[in-house]
Coordinates of C-alpha atoms in Angstrom, one line a residue:
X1 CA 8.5 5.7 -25.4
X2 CA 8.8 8.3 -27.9
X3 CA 11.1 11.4 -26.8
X4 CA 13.8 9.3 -25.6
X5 CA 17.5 11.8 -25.6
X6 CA 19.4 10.1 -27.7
X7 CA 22.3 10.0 -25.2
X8 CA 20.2 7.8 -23.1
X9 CA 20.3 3.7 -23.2
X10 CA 17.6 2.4 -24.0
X11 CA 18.4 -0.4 -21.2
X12 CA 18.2 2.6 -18.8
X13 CA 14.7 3.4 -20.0
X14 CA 11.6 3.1 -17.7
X15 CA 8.4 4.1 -19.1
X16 CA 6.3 4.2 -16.0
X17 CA 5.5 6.8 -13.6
X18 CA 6.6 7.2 -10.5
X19 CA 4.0 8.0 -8.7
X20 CA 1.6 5.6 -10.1
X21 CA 4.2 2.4 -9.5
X22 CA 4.8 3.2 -6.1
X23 CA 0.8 3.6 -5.4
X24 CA 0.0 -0.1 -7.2
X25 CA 0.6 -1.8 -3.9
X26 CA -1.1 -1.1 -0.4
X27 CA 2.4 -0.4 0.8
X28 CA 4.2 2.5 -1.3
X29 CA 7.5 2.0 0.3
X30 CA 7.6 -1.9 -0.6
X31 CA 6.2 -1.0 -4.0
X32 CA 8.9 1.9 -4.9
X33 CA 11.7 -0.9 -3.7
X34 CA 11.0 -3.1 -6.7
X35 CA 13.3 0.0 -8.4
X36 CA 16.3 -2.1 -6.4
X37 CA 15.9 -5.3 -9.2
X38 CA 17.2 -2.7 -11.9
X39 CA 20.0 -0.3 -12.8
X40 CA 20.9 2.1 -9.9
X41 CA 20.1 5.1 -12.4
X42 CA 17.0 5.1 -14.9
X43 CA 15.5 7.3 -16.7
X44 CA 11.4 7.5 -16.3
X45 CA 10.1 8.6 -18.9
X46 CA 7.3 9.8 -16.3
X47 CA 9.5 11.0 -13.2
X48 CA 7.1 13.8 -11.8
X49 CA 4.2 15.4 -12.8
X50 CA 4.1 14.4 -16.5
X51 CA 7.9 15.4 -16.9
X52 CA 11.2 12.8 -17.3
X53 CA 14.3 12.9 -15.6
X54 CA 16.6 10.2 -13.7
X55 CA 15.9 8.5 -10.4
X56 CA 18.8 7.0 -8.7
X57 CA 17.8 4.1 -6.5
X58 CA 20.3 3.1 -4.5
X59 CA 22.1 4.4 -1.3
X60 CA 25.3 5.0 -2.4
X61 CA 24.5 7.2 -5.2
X62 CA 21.7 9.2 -3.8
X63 CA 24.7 10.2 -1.0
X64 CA 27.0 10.9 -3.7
X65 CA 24.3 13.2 -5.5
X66 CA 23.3 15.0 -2.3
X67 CA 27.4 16.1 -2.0
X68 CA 28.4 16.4 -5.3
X69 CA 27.1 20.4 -5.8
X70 CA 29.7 20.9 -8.6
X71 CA 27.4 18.1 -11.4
X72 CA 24.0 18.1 -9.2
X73 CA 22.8 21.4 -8.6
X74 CA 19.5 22.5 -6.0
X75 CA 19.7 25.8 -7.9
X76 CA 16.8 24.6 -10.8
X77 CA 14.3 26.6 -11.8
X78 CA 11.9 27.0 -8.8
X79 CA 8.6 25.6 -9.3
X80 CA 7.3 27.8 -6.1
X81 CA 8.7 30.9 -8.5
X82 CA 7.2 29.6 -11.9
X83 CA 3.5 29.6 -9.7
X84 CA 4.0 32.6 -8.2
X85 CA 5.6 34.6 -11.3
X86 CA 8.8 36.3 -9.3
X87 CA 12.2 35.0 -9.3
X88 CA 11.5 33.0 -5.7
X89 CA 14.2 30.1 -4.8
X90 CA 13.6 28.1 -1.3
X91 CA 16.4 29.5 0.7
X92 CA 18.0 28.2 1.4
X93 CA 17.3 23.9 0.0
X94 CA 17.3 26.0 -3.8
X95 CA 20.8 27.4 -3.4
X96 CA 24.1 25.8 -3.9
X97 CA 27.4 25.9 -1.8
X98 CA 29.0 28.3 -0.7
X99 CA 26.1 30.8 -0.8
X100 CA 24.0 28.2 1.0
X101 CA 26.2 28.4 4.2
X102 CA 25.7 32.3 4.2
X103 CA 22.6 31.9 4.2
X104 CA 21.9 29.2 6.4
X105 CA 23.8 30.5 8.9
X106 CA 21.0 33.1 9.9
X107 CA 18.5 30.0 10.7
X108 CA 21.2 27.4 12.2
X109 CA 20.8 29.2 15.2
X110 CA 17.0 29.1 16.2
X111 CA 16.8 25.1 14.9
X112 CA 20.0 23.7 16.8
X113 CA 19.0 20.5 19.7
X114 CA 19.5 22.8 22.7
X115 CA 17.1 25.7 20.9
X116 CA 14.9 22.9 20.1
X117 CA 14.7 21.6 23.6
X118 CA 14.0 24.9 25.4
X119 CA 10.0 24.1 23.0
X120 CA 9.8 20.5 24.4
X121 CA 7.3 22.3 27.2
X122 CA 5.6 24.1 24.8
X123 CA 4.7 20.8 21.9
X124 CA 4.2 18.7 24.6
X125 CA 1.7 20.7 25.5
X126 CA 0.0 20.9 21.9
X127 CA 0.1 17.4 21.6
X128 CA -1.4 16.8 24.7
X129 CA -4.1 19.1 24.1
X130 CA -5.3 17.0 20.8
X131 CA -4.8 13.8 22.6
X132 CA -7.5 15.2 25.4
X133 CA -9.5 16.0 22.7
X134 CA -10.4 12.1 21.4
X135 CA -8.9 10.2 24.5
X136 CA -12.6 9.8 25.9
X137 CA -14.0 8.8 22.3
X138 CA -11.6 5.4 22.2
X139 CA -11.4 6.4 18.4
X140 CA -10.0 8.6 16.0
X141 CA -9.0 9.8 12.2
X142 CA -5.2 9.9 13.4
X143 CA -4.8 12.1 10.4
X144 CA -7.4 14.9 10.8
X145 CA -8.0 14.6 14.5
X146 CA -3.9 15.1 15.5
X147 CA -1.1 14.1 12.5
X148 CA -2.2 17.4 10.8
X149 CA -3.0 19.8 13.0
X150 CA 0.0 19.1 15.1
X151 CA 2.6 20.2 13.2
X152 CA 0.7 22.9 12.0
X153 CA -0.2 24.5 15.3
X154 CA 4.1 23.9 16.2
X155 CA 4.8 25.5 13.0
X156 CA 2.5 28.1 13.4
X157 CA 3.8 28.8 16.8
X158 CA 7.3 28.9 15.9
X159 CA 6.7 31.2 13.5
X160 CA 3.9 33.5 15.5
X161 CA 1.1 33.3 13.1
X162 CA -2.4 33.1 14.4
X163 CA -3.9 29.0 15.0
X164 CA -7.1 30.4 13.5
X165 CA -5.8 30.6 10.4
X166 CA -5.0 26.7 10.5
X167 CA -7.4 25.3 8.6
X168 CA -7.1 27.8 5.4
X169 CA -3.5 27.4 5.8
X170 CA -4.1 23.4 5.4
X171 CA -6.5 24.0 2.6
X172 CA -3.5 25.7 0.8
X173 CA -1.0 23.3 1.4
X174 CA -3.6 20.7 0.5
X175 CA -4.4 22.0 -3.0
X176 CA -0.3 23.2 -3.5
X177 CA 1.4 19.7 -2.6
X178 CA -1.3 17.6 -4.2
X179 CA -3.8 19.7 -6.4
X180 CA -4.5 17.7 -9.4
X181 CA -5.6 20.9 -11.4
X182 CA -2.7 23.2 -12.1
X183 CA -4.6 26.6 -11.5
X184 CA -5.4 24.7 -8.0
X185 CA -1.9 24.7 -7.0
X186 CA -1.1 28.3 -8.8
X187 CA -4.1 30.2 -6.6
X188 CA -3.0 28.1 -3.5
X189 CA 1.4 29.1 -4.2
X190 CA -0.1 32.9 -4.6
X191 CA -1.9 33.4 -1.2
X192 CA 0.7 31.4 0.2
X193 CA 2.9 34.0 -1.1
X194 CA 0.9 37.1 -0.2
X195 CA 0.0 35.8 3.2
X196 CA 3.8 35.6 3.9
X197 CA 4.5 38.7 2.3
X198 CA 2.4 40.7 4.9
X199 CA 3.4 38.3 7.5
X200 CA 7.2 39.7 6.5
X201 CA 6.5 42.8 6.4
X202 CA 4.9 43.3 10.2
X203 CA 7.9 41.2 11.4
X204 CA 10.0 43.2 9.8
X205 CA 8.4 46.4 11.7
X206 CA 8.6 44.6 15.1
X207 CA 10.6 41.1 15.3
X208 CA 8.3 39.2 17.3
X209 CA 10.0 35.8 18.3
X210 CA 13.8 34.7 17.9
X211 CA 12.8 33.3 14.2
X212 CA 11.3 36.1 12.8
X213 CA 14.0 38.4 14.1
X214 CA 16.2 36.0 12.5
X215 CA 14.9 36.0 9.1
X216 CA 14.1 40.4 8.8
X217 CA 17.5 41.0 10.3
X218 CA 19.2 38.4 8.0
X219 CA 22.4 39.0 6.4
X220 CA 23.9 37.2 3.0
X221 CA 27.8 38.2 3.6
X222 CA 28.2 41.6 4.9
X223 CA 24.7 43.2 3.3
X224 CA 21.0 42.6 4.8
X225 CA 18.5 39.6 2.9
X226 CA 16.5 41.5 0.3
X227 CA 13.0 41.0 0.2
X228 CA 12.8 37.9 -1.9
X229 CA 15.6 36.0 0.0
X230 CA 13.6 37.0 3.2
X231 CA 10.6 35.4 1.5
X232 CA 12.5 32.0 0.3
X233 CA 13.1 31.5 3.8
X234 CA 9.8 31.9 4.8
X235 CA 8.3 29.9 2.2
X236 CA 10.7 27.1 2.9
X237 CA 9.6 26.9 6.3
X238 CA 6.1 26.9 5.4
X239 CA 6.2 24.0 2.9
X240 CA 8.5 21.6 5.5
X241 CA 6.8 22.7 8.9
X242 CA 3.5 21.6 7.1
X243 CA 3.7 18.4 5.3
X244 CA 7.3 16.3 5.7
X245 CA 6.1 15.8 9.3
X246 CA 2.7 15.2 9.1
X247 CA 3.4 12.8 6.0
X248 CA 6.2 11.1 8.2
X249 CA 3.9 10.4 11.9
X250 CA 1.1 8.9 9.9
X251 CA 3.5 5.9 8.6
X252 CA 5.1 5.7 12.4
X253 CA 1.7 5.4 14.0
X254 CA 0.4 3.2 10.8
X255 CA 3.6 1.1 12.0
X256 CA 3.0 1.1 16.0
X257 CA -0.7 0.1 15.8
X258 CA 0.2 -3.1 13.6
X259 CA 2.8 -4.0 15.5
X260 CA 1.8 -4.3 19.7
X261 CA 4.8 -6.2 20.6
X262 CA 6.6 -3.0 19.7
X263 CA 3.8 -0.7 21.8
X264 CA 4.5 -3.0 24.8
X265 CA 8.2 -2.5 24.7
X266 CA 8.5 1.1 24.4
X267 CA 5.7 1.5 27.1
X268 CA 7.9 -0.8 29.3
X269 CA 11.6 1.0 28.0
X270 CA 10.4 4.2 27.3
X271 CA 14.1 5.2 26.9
X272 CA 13.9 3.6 23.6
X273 CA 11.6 5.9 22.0
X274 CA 14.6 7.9 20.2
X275 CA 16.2 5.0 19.4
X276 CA 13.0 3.6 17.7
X277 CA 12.4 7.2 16.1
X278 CA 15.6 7.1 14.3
X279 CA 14.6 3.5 12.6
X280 CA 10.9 4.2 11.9
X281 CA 12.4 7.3 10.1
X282 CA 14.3 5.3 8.5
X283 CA 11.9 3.1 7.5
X284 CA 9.3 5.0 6.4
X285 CA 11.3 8.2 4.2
X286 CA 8.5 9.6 3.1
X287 CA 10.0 12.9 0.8
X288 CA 11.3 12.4 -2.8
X289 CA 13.8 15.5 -3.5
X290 CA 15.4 16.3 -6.3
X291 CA 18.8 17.9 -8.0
X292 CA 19.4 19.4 -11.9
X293 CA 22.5 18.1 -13.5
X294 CA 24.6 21.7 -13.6
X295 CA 26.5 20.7 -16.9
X296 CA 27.0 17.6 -19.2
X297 CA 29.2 15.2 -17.8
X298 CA 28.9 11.2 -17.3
X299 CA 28.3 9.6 -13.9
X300 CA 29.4 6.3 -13.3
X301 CA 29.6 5.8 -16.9
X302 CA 26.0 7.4 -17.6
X303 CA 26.2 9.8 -20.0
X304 CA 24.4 13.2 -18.5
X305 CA 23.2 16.4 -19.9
X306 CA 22.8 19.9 -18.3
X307 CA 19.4 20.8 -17.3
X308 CA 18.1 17.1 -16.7
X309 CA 16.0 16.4 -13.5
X310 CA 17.7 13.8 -11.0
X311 CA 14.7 12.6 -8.8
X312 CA 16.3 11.6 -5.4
X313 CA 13.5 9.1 -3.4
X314 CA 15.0 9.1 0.0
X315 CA 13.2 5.8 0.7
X316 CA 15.1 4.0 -2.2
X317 CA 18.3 4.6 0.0
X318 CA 16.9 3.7 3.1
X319 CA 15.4 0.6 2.2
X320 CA 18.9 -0.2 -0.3
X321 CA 19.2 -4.2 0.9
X322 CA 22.6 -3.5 -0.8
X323 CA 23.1 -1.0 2.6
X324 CA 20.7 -2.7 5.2
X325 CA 20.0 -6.1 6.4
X326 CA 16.5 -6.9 6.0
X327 CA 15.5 -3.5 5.0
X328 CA 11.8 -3.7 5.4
X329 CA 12.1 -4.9 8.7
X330 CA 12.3 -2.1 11.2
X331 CA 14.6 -2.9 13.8
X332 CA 14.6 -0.3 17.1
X333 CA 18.6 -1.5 17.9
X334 CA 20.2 -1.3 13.8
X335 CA 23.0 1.4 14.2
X336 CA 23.2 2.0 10.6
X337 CA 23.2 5.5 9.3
X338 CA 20.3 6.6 7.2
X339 CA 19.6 9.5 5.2
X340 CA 15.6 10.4 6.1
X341 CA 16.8 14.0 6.4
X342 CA 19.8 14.2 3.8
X343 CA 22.8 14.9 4.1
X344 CA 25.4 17.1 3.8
X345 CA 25.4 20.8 3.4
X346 CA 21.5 19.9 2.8
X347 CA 20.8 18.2 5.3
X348 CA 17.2 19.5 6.8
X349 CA 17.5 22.5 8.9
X350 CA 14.7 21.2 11.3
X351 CA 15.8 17.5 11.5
X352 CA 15.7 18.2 15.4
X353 CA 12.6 19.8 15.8
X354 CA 11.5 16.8 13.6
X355 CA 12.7 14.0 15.6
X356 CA 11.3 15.8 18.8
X357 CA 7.9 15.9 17.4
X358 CA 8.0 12.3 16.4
X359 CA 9.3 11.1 19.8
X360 CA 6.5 13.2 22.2
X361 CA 4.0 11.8 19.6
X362 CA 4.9 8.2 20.5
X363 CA 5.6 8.9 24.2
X364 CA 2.5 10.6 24.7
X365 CA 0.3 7.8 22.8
X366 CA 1.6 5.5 24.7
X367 CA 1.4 7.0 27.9
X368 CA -2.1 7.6 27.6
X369 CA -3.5 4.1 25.2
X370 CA -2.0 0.6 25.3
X371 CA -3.8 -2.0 22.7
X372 CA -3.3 1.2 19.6
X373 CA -4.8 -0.6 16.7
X374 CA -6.6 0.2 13.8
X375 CA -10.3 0.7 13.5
X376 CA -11.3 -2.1 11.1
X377 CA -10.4 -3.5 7.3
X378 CA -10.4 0.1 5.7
X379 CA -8.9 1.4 8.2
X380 CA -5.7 3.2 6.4
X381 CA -5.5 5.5 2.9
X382 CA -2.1 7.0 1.1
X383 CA -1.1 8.8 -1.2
X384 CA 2.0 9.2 -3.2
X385 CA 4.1 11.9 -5.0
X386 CA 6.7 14.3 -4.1
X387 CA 6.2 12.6 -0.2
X388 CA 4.2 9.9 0.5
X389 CA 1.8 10.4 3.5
X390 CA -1.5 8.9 4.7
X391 CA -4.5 10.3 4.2
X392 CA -7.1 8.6 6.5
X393 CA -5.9 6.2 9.5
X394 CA -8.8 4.9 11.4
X395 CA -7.6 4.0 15.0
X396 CA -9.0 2.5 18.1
X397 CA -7.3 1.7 21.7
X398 CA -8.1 0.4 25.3
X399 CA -8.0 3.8 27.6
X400 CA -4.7 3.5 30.1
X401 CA -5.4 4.7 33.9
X402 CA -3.5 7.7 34.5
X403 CA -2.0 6.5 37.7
X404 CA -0.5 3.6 35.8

């Protein structure tokens, strides 16, 4: 515990990291919620990859932080830019209000729930097209054999990129969100970077799809995006159409193959399925985001200092008992509001798109399998970190007749 600031309590002190405590249990999301028997701020001396900084751990002040853009800024030093070596931010999850509504404002368009449903055909389709491709086996790695290439292929679609490129595109995301040897995730952020780059610069010669278009004929205000605000955008998409919701279906199907009471209601009331989307995603809030604190101030009494990293996990508010009954229980009718996808002027841009996924995932599994289960004792692996996702889920099922 050496280090400590010497603004900082040393009752506030918690000389752990994160992502080792929430991986000490086989269930990440009941092991991070033992943070709810402290303070509702510490500091970890151990908050993310070797560095320290705050994690809030309760409902009510992760909300607060999310809204409060004047003492918890987006706008830190990009760890995207720092790989790369150029002055990248996300754009727009890096920027601050008001220049995060100009610049938002050229995406809300393609991501709103009536854009969104005009794909339904089209990632209906891609999912059933995996499905076919296991349904005769009875068995399958949920993760490899659909949760990841999924997304990817939808992602990839959305933004016109070639599906052949899929599995080097996975290898990158692989080795950026979870390399354990920093030059891994530096060589995987650059040809990220570069593959983009070229990617933006034939789009910007012919638009090819309403996203695209969207993004090389951007404006910020009344002048065009430059080239590294065009690039922000892109990478953004990249790193959120790619692993939030791959992370997220492995915990929902983890959930629907333990639980066949569940299974058999849905299959009976399949109107349900969006009610039950909005709980599991509740339930199982898989990213941990972050804020920088803009200038030294004290929050709820807490003295805070300008530069410091406030470590927001988004499952420590959603699984708050001080905000939900029975929190680890997941409950299809509970009306209360969560924050899996923020809030605010953050709030995720493809929260729609997000939620469709989820539901045609569950609506198509169940229209095709009954009796979802897993695949003997080893059946499930995780990880944790900046989200916590499943690596390896091992499932088997009784085939459904078609006609049924």
């Amino acid at each position: 515990m050496n280090n400590i600031p010497a603004h900082i309590s040393s009752e506030l002190v918690w000389d752990h990291s994160f992502d080792t405590f929430t991986a000490e249990m086989g269930d990440p999301f009941l092991a991070a919620s033992r943070l709810h028997e402290g303070p509702p701020l510490i500091w970890a001396t151990d908050a993310a990859y070797g560095r320290p900084g705050w994690i809030a751990t309760r409902y009510d002040l992760i909300d607060e932080i999310f809204i409060d853009h004047e003492h918890f800024s987006a706008e830190r030093p990009g760890m995207i830019g720092e790989m790369i070596g150029v002055d990248l931010r996300l754009n727009p999850i890096e920027i601050d209000p008001p220049e995060h509504h100009a610049f938002r404002r050229n995406l809300n368009p393609v991501f709103t729930p009536k854009a969104m449903l005009a794909l339904e055909n089209a990632v209906r389709k891609t999912c059933a097209m995996l499905v076919q491709s296991f349904a005769d086996r009875g068995k399958c790695d949920f993760i490899a054999d659909f949760a990841v290439p999924f997304p990817t292929y939808v992602f990839l679609d959305l933004m016109d990129l070639p599906r052949d490129m899929a599995p080097t595109f996975l290898k990158w995301e692989e080795d950026l969100m979870r390399g354990r040897v920093v030059a891994d995730r530096v060589e995987a952020a650059r040809a990220i970077y570069k593959y983009l780059c070229d990617h933006k610069d034939r789009q910007t010669l012919d638009p090819s799809n309403p996203l695209n278009r969207a993004i090389v004929e951007g404006h910020f205000e009344d002048r065009p995006l430059d080239h590294l605000e065009m690039m922000g955008m892109y990478y953004v998409l990249w790193v959120g159409g790619l692993d939030t919701v791959y992370s997220t279906l492995g915990w929902v199907m983890h959930h629907l193959a333990t639980h066949p009471d569940l299974q058999i209601r849905l299959a009976e009331k399949p109107e349900l399925v969006p009610q039950t989307v909005e709980e599991l995603t509740r339930a199982f809030s898989v990213v941990v985001t972050h804020r920088q604190v803009a200038k030294d101030f004290k929050f709820h009494g807490i003295s805070m200092k300008a530069g410091e990293e406030v470590h927001l996990p988004l499952t420590l508010a959603n699984r708050d008992p001080a905000r939900f009954t029975d929190p680890h229980q997941v409950q299809i009718d509970r009306k209360s509001r969560h924050i899996a996808f923020g809030t605010g002027a953050h709030n995720c841009l493809g929260v729609h798109l997000a939620k469709r996924e989820i539901r045609i995932v569950i609506e198509e599994f169940l229209r095709h399998f009954s009796n979802i289960r897993l695949a003997g004792e080893d059946a499930m692996q995780f990880h944790t970190g900046r989200t916590f996702g499943v690596d390896r889920l091992q499932l088997c099922w009784d085939q459904k007749s078609m006609s049924s």
